């Protein structure tokens, strides 16, 4: 199964190498980086050339193909032993999004079952992971849009669109489908400090699709909810614990608190590859801390008083009790909890 082409392709396998749309450069510059080694893929994930939980997993899967090609050429007898170090290094490139480890486990199973040259079979698996993600997003788009109810505006945070996935998007998949069905009139997008995924990426995707988008500073979101007119907050996720707690981009938790206070419904959209049933609650989800420079500078220029320090967690955890609905490709859980998560994942 080949991954279908979408309007925006963040991750592309072309002529025996991985090409990543460099998301650090958007929206001004559209440039693909061509990667031919697993070390380059690890660096690209760490430096956020590619970002967004499902896209990270897909890129890592193609990274395993590159690793296998090199290791098998070096040593066709002991390549399995050598590639273990590559997989371990890939797994630590970014710690919060569990899709990375989930994709590596799938690739590992193929490695274990392969006799002879591994590259072709691993490429088939990576392409299946990619194509399945797009199909999951389309399905979630339908399921989520069906819940929206009366026409109105929605608010989203970070970028959970085509750029963050194999294509179409999770939260933006629901928004795309909801807009197509006439249920969404406008999208409010948090700019998403400090990396500006909302301003640079989500707004870019929506403008290209002709979906009306209004940007706001993250700190303006609560005031927007109080003003009224927002029916739903719709976000993606990086890891969902067995009790339904959700790790997503820093600022999501505050939005969920404000949403509950103002009676706005809160929807999380994520494929089952984002659910980590080995983690009992959000308290155990590893939260990536990123460099202080992301906060202390903007576009390379200092913006903070010299000498100030910075606290820069990249994600936060929203308790399941604040989530009104979780949409996965295997179905929907209203007010997710441990029991509902177990039933959802049993069907997955
Ligand atoms: O740091 P990022 O840009 O990788 O964070 C991305 C997010 O938090 C997204 O909301 C999440 O990965 C869902 S993407 C479908």
Coordinates of C-alpha atoms and ligand atoms in Angstrom, one line a residue:
X1 CA 0.0 0.0 0.0
X2 CA 1.5 3.3 -1.0
X3 CA 0.9 6.5 0.9
X4 CA -1.6 8.6 -1.0
X5 CA -0.5 12.1 -2.2
X6 CA -2.1 15.0 -0.3
X7 CA -1.9 18.7 -0.9
X8 CA 0.8 19.1 1.8
X9 CA 3.3 16.2 2.1
X10 CA 5.6 16.7 5.1
X11 CA 7.2 13.3 4.7
X12 CA 8.1 11.8 1.2
X13 CA 10.0 8.7 0.2
X14 CA 11.6 9.5 -3.2
X15 CA 14.3 7.7 -5.1
X16 CA 15.7 5.7 -2.2
X17 CA 15.9 8.6 0.3
X18 CA 13.7 10.4 2.8
X19 CA 12.6 14.0 1.9
X20 CA 11.2 16.1 4.7
X21 CA 9.5 19.5 4.2
X22 CA 11.6 21.7 6.5
X23 CA 9.0 23.0 9.0
X24 CA 11.5 25.4 10.6
X25 CA 11.4 27.5 7.4
X26 CA 7.6 27.6 6.8
X27 CA 5.7 29.6 5.8
X28 CA 8.3 31.8 4.0
X29 CA 10.3 29.1 2.4
X30 CA 9.2 25.7 1.0
X31 CA 12.2 23.5 1.0
X32 CA 12.6 19.8 1.3
X33 CA 15.7 18.3 3.0
X34 CA 16.9 15.0 1.4
X35 CA 18.2 12.5 4.0
X36 CA 20.1 9.4 3.1
X37 CA 21.3 8.2 6.6
X38 CA 19.6 7.4 9.9
X39 CA 21.9 9.9 11.7
X40 CA 20.3 12.6 9.5
X41 CA 16.8 11.4 10.3
X42 CA 17.6 11.5 14.1
X43 CA 18.9 15.0 13.8
X44 CA 15.9 16.1 11.7
X45 CA 13.5 14.8 14.3
X46 CA 15.4 16.4 17.2
X47 CA 15.7 19.7 15.4
X48 CA 12.1 19.7 14.3
X49 CA 12.6 19.7 10.6
X50 CA 9.7 17.2 11.0
X51 CA 7.4 17.5 13.9
X52 CA 4.0 16.4 15.1
X53 CA 3.5 13.0 16.7
X54 CA 2.4 10.9 13.7
X55 CA 4.8 12.5 11.3
X56 CA 7.7 11.8 13.7
X57 CA 6.7 8.1 13.8
X58 CA 6.5 7.9 10.0
X59 CA 9.9 9.7 9.5
X60 CA 11.4 7.3 12.0
X61 CA 10.1 4.3 10.2
X62 CA 11.7 5.5 6.9
X63 CA 14.8 6.1 9.1
X64 CA 14.9 2.4 9.9
X65 CA 14.9 1.6 6.1
X66 CA 18.0 3.8 5.7
X67 CA 19.6 2.2 8.7
X68 CA 18.9 -1.3 7.4
X69 CA 20.3 -0.4 4.0
X70 CA 23.6 0.8 5.5
X71 CA 23.9 -2.0 8.1
X72 CA 23.1 -4.8 5.7
X73 CA 25.6 -3.5 3.2
X74 CA 28.3 -3.3 5.9
X75 CA 27.6 -6.7 7.4
X76 CA 24.9 -9.0 5.9
X77 CA 25.4 -11.6 8.8
X78 CA 25.4 -9.4 11.9
X79 CA 23.3 -6.4 10.6
X80 CA 20.5 -7.0 13.2
X81 CA 22.9 -6.5 16.1
X82 CA 24.2 -3.3 14.5
X83 CA 20.8 -1.8 13.7
X84 CA 19.7 -2.1 17.4
X85 CA 21.8 0.9 18.2
X86 CA 20.2 2.9 15.4
X87 CA 16.7 2.1 16.7
X88 CA 17.7 3.0 20.3
X89 CA 19.1 6.4 19.0
X90 CA 15.9 7.0 17.0
X91 CA 13.7 6.2 20.0
X92 CA 15.3 9.0 22.1
X93 CA 15.2 11.7 19.4
X94 CA 12.1 13.2 21.0
X95 CA 10.6 11.8 24.2
X96 CA 6.9 12.7 24.4
X97 CA 5.2 11.6 21.2
X98 CA 4.7 7.8 21.6
X99 CA 4.1 7.4 17.9
X100 CA 7.9 7.3 17.5
X101 CA 8.4 4.2 19.6
X102 CA 5.2 2.7 18.3
X103 CA 6.5 2.9 14.7
X104 CA 9.9 1.5 15.8
X105 CA 8.2 -1.5 17.4
X106 CA 6.4 -2.2 14.1
X107 CA 9.7 -2.0 12.2
X108 CA 11.4 -4.2 14.8
X109 CA 8.9 -7.0 14.2
X110 CA 9.6 -6.9 10.5
X111 CA 13.4 -7.0 11.2
X112 CA 12.9 -10.0 13.5
X113 CA 10.8 -11.9 10.8
X114 CA 13.1 -11.1 7.8
X115 CA 15.5 -13.5 6.2
X116 CA 18.0 -12.2 3.6
X117 CA 17.9 -8.6 2.5
X118 CA 15.7 -6.5 4.7
X119 CA 15.3 -3.2 2.8
X120 CA 12.4 -4.0 0.6
X121 CA 10.3 -5.5 3.4
X122 CA 11.1 -2.6 5.7
X123 CA 10.1 -0.1 3.1
X124 CA 6.8 -1.8 2.5
X125 CA 6.2 -1.6 6.3
X126 CA 7.2 2.1 6.5
X127 CA 4.9 2.9 3.6
X128 CA 2.1 1.0 5.2
X129 CA 2.5 3.0 8.5
X130 CA 2.4 6.1 6.3
X131 CA -0.7 5.1 4.3
X132 CA -2.5 3.8 7.4
X133 CA -2.0 7.2 9.1
X134 CA -3.6 9.1 6.3
X135 CA -6.6 6.6 6.3
X136 CA -6.9 7.0 10.1
X137 CA -7.0 10.8 9.7
X138 CA -9.7 10.6 7.0
X139 CA -11.8 8.3 9.3
X140 CA -11.3 10.6 12.3
X141 CA -12.3 13.5 10.2
X142 CA -15.6 11.9 9.5
X143 CA -16.2 10.7 13.1
X144 CA -15.2 14.1 14.6
X145 CA -17.2 16.2 12.2
X146 CA -20.3 14.1 12.9
X147 CA -20.1 15.4 16.5
X148 CA -19.9 19.1 15.8
X149 CA -23.6 19.9 15.8
X150 CA -24.7 23.4 14.9
X151 CA -22.5 25.6 12.7
X152 CA -20.0 27.8 14.5
X153 CA -16.4 28.7 15.1
X154 CA -13.7 26.4 16.6
X155 CA -10.4 27.0 18.3
X156 CA -7.3 24.9 17.7
X157 CA -3.8 24.9 19.3
X158 CA -0.4 24.0 17.8
X159 CA -0.5 22.2 14.4
X160 CA -2.3 18.9 14.2
X161 CA -2.6 19.1 10.4
X162 CA -1.2 17.5 7.3
X163 CA 2.2 18.8 8.3
X164 CA 2.1 16.9 11.6
X165 CA 0.9 13.6 10.1
X166 CA 1.1 11.4 7.0
X167 CA -1.5 13.8 5.5
X168 CA -4.9 15.5 6.1
X169 CA -4.3 15.9 9.9
X170 CA -6.0 14.8 13.1
X171 CA -7.6 17.9 14.6
X172 CA -7.3 19.7 11.3
X173 CA -8.8 16.6 9.6
X174 CA -11.9 17.1 11.7
X175 CA -11.8 20.8 10.9
X176 CA -11.3 20.2 7.2
X177 CA -14.2 17.8 7.1
X178 CA -16.4 20.0 9.3
X179 CA -15.7 23.0 7.0
X180 CA -16.6 20.9 4.0
X181 CA -19.9 19.9 5.6
X182 CA -20.7 23.5 6.4
X183 CA -20.4 23.0 10.1
X184 CA -17.4 25.3 10.7
X185 CA -17.5 28.9 9.7
X186 CA -14.1 30.0 11.0
X187 CA -11.1 28.6 12.8
X188 CA -9.3 30.5 15.5
X189 CA -5.7 29.4 15.8
X190 CA -3.5 30.0 18.8
X191 CA -0.1 31.3 17.6
X192 CA 1.4 28.6 19.9
X193 CA 4.5 30.1 21.5
X194 CA 7.4 29.6 21.5
X195 CA 7.7 27.7 18.2
X196 CA 4.7 29.3 16.5
X197 CA 3.2 26.1 15.1
X198 CA -0.2 27.9 15.0
X199 CA 1.0 31.0 13.3
X200 CA 3.5 29.5 10.9
X201 CA 1.9 26.1 10.1
X202 CA -1.8 25.8 11.0
X203 CA -2.6 29.2 9.5
X204 CA -0.6 28.3 6.4
X205 CA -2.5 25.0 5.9
X206 CA -5.9 26.6 6.4
X207 CA -5.2 29.6 4.1
X208 CA -4.1 27.2 1.4
X209 CA -7.4 25.3 1.8
X210 CA -9.5 28.5 1.8
X211 CA -10.7 28.0 5.3
X212 CA -11.1 31.3 7.2
X213 CA -8.6 31.5 10.0
X214 CA -8.0 34.1 12.7
X215 CA -4.8 34.0 14.7
X216 CA -4.7 34.9 18.4
X217 CA -2.0 35.2 21.0
X218 CA -2.1 32.2 23.3
X219 CA -2.9 34.5 26.2
X220 CA -6.1 35.8 24.4
X221 CA -7.8 32.4 24.2
X222 CA -9.6 32.6 27.6
X223 CA -11.0 36.0 26.6
X224 CA -12.2 34.6 23.3
X225 CA -14.0 31.8 25.0
X226 CA -15.7 34.2 27.4
X227 CA -16.8 36.4 24.5
X228 CA -18.8 33.4 23.1
X229 CA -19.2 32.0 19.7
X230 CA -16.7 29.1 20.0
X231 CA -18.4 25.8 19.9
X232 CA -15.4 23.5 20.2
X233 CA -11.8 23.4 21.0
X234 CA -10.2 20.8 18.8
X235 CA -6.6 19.6 19.4
X236 CA -4.3 16.6 18.6
X237 CA -2.2 14.7 21.1
X238 CA 1.3 13.4 21.5
X239 CA 0.6 10.7 24.0
X240 CA -2.6 9.5 25.7
X241 CA -2.3 7.5 28.9
X242 CA -4.4 4.4 29.8
X243 CA -6.8 6.6 31.9
X244 CA -7.4 9.1 29.1
X245 CA -5.0 11.8 30.3
X246 CA -3.7 13.7 27.2
X247 CA -0.2 15.1 26.6
X248 CA -0.2 17.8 23.9
X249 CA 1.5 21.1 23.1
X250 CA 2.2 23.4 26.0
X251 CA -0.9 25.5 26.6
X252 CA -3.4 22.8 25.9
X253 CA -4.1 22.2 29.6
X254 CA -4.8 25.9 30.2
X255 CA -7.2 25.8 27.2
X256 CA -9.1 22.8 28.6
X257 CA -9.5 24.5 32.0
X258 CA -10.8 27.6 30.4
X259 CA -13.1 25.6 28.1
X260 CA -14.7 23.8 31.1
X261 CA -15.1 27.1 32.9
X262 CA -16.9 28.7 29.9
X263 CA -18.9 25.7 28.9
X264 CA -17.0 25.1 25.6
X265 CA -16.6 21.5 24.5
X266 CA -13.1 20.1 24.3
X267 CA -12.3 17.5 21.6
X268 CA -9.0 15.5 21.3
X269 CA -8.4 13.8 18.0
X270 CA -5.6 11.2 17.8
X271 CA -4.9 7.8 16.1
X272 CA -4.5 4.7 18.4
X273 CA -0.8 4.9 17.7
X274 CA -0.8 7.9 20.1
X275 CA -2.4 5.8 22.9
X276 CA 0.1 4.3 25.4
X277 CA -1.7 1.7 27.4
X278 CA 1.6 1.0 29.3
X279 CA 1.3 4.4 31.0
X280 CA -1.3 4.5 33.7
X281 CA -1.8 8.2 33.9
X282 CA -0.5 11.5 32.6
X283 CA 1.8 11.9 35.6
X284 CA 4.1 9.3 34.0
X285 CA 4.3 10.8 30.5
X286 CA 7.8 12.1 29.9
X287 CA 7.6 15.8 29.1
X288 CA 10.3 17.2 26.7
X289 CA 12.1 20.3 27.9
X290 CA 13.5 22.3 25.1
X291 CA 16.2 24.9 24.9
X292 CA 15.8 28.2 26.7
X293 CA 16.7 30.0 23.4
X294 CA 13.3 29.1 22.0
X295 CA 11.8 31.6 24.6
X296 CA 14.6 34.0 25.0
X297 CA 15.0 34.7 21.3
X298 CA 12.7 35.2 18.3
X299 CA 13.9 34.7 14.8
X300 CA 17.4 34.6 16.2
X301 CA 17.1 38.0 17.9
X302 CA 17.1 38.3 21.7
X303 CA 13.7 39.3 23.1
X304 CA 14.3 38.8 26.8
X305 CA 16.2 40.8 29.4
X306 CA 19.8 39.5 29.4
X307 CA 20.3 37.3 32.5
X308 CA 16.7 36.0 32.6
X309 CA 16.3 32.2 32.6
X310 CA 13.6 30.3 30.9
X311 CA 11.3 27.3 31.7
X312 CA 10.4 25.7 28.4
X313 CA 8.3 22.5 28.6
X314 CA 7.2 21.6 25.1
X315 CA 4.1 19.7 26.3
X316 CA 1.6 19.6 29.2
X317 CA -0.9 17.1 30.4
X318 CA -4.7 17.6 30.3
X319 CA -6.5 15.4 32.8
X320 CA -9.1 13.1 31.1
X321 CA -11.8 14.7 33.2
X322 CA -11.5 17.9 31.1
X323 CA -11.8 16.0 27.8
X324 CA -15.4 15.9 26.5
X325 CA -14.6 13.6 23.6
X326 CA -11.7 11.6 22.3
X327 CA -11.8 10.7 18.6
X328 CA -9.7 7.8 17.2
X329 CA -10.0 5.9 14.0
X330 CA -11.4 3.0 16.0
X331 CA -14.2 5.0 17.5
X332 CA -15.1 7.8 19.8
X333 CA -15.0 7.9 23.6
X334 CA -17.2 10.5 25.3
X335 CA -15.7 11.6 28.6
X336 CA -12.8 9.1 28.3
X337 CA -11.7 7.2 31.4
X338 CA -9.8 4.0 32.2
X339 CA -12.7 1.7 31.3
X340 CA -13.6 3.5 28.0
X341 CA -9.9 3.6 27.0
X342 CA -9.6 -0.2 27.6
X343 CA -12.7 -0.9 25.5
X344 CA -11.6 1.4 22.7
X345 CA -8.1 -0.2 22.6
X346 CA -9.5 -3.7 22.8
X347 CA -11.2 -3.0 19.5
X348 CA -8.1 -1.5 18.0
Ligands
LIG1 O1 6.5 20.0 19.2 P1 5.6 19.5 18.1 O2 5.3 20.6 17.1 O3 6.1 18.2 17.6 O4 4.2 19.3 18.9 C1 3.1 18.8 18.1 C2 1.9 18.8 18.9 O5 1.8 19.0 20.1 C3 0.7 18.3 18.1 O6 -0.5 18.9 18.7 C4 0.6 16.8 18.3 O7 1.8 16.1 17.9 C5 -0.5 16.2 17.5 S1 -0.1 16.2 15.8 C6 -1.3 15.4 14.9

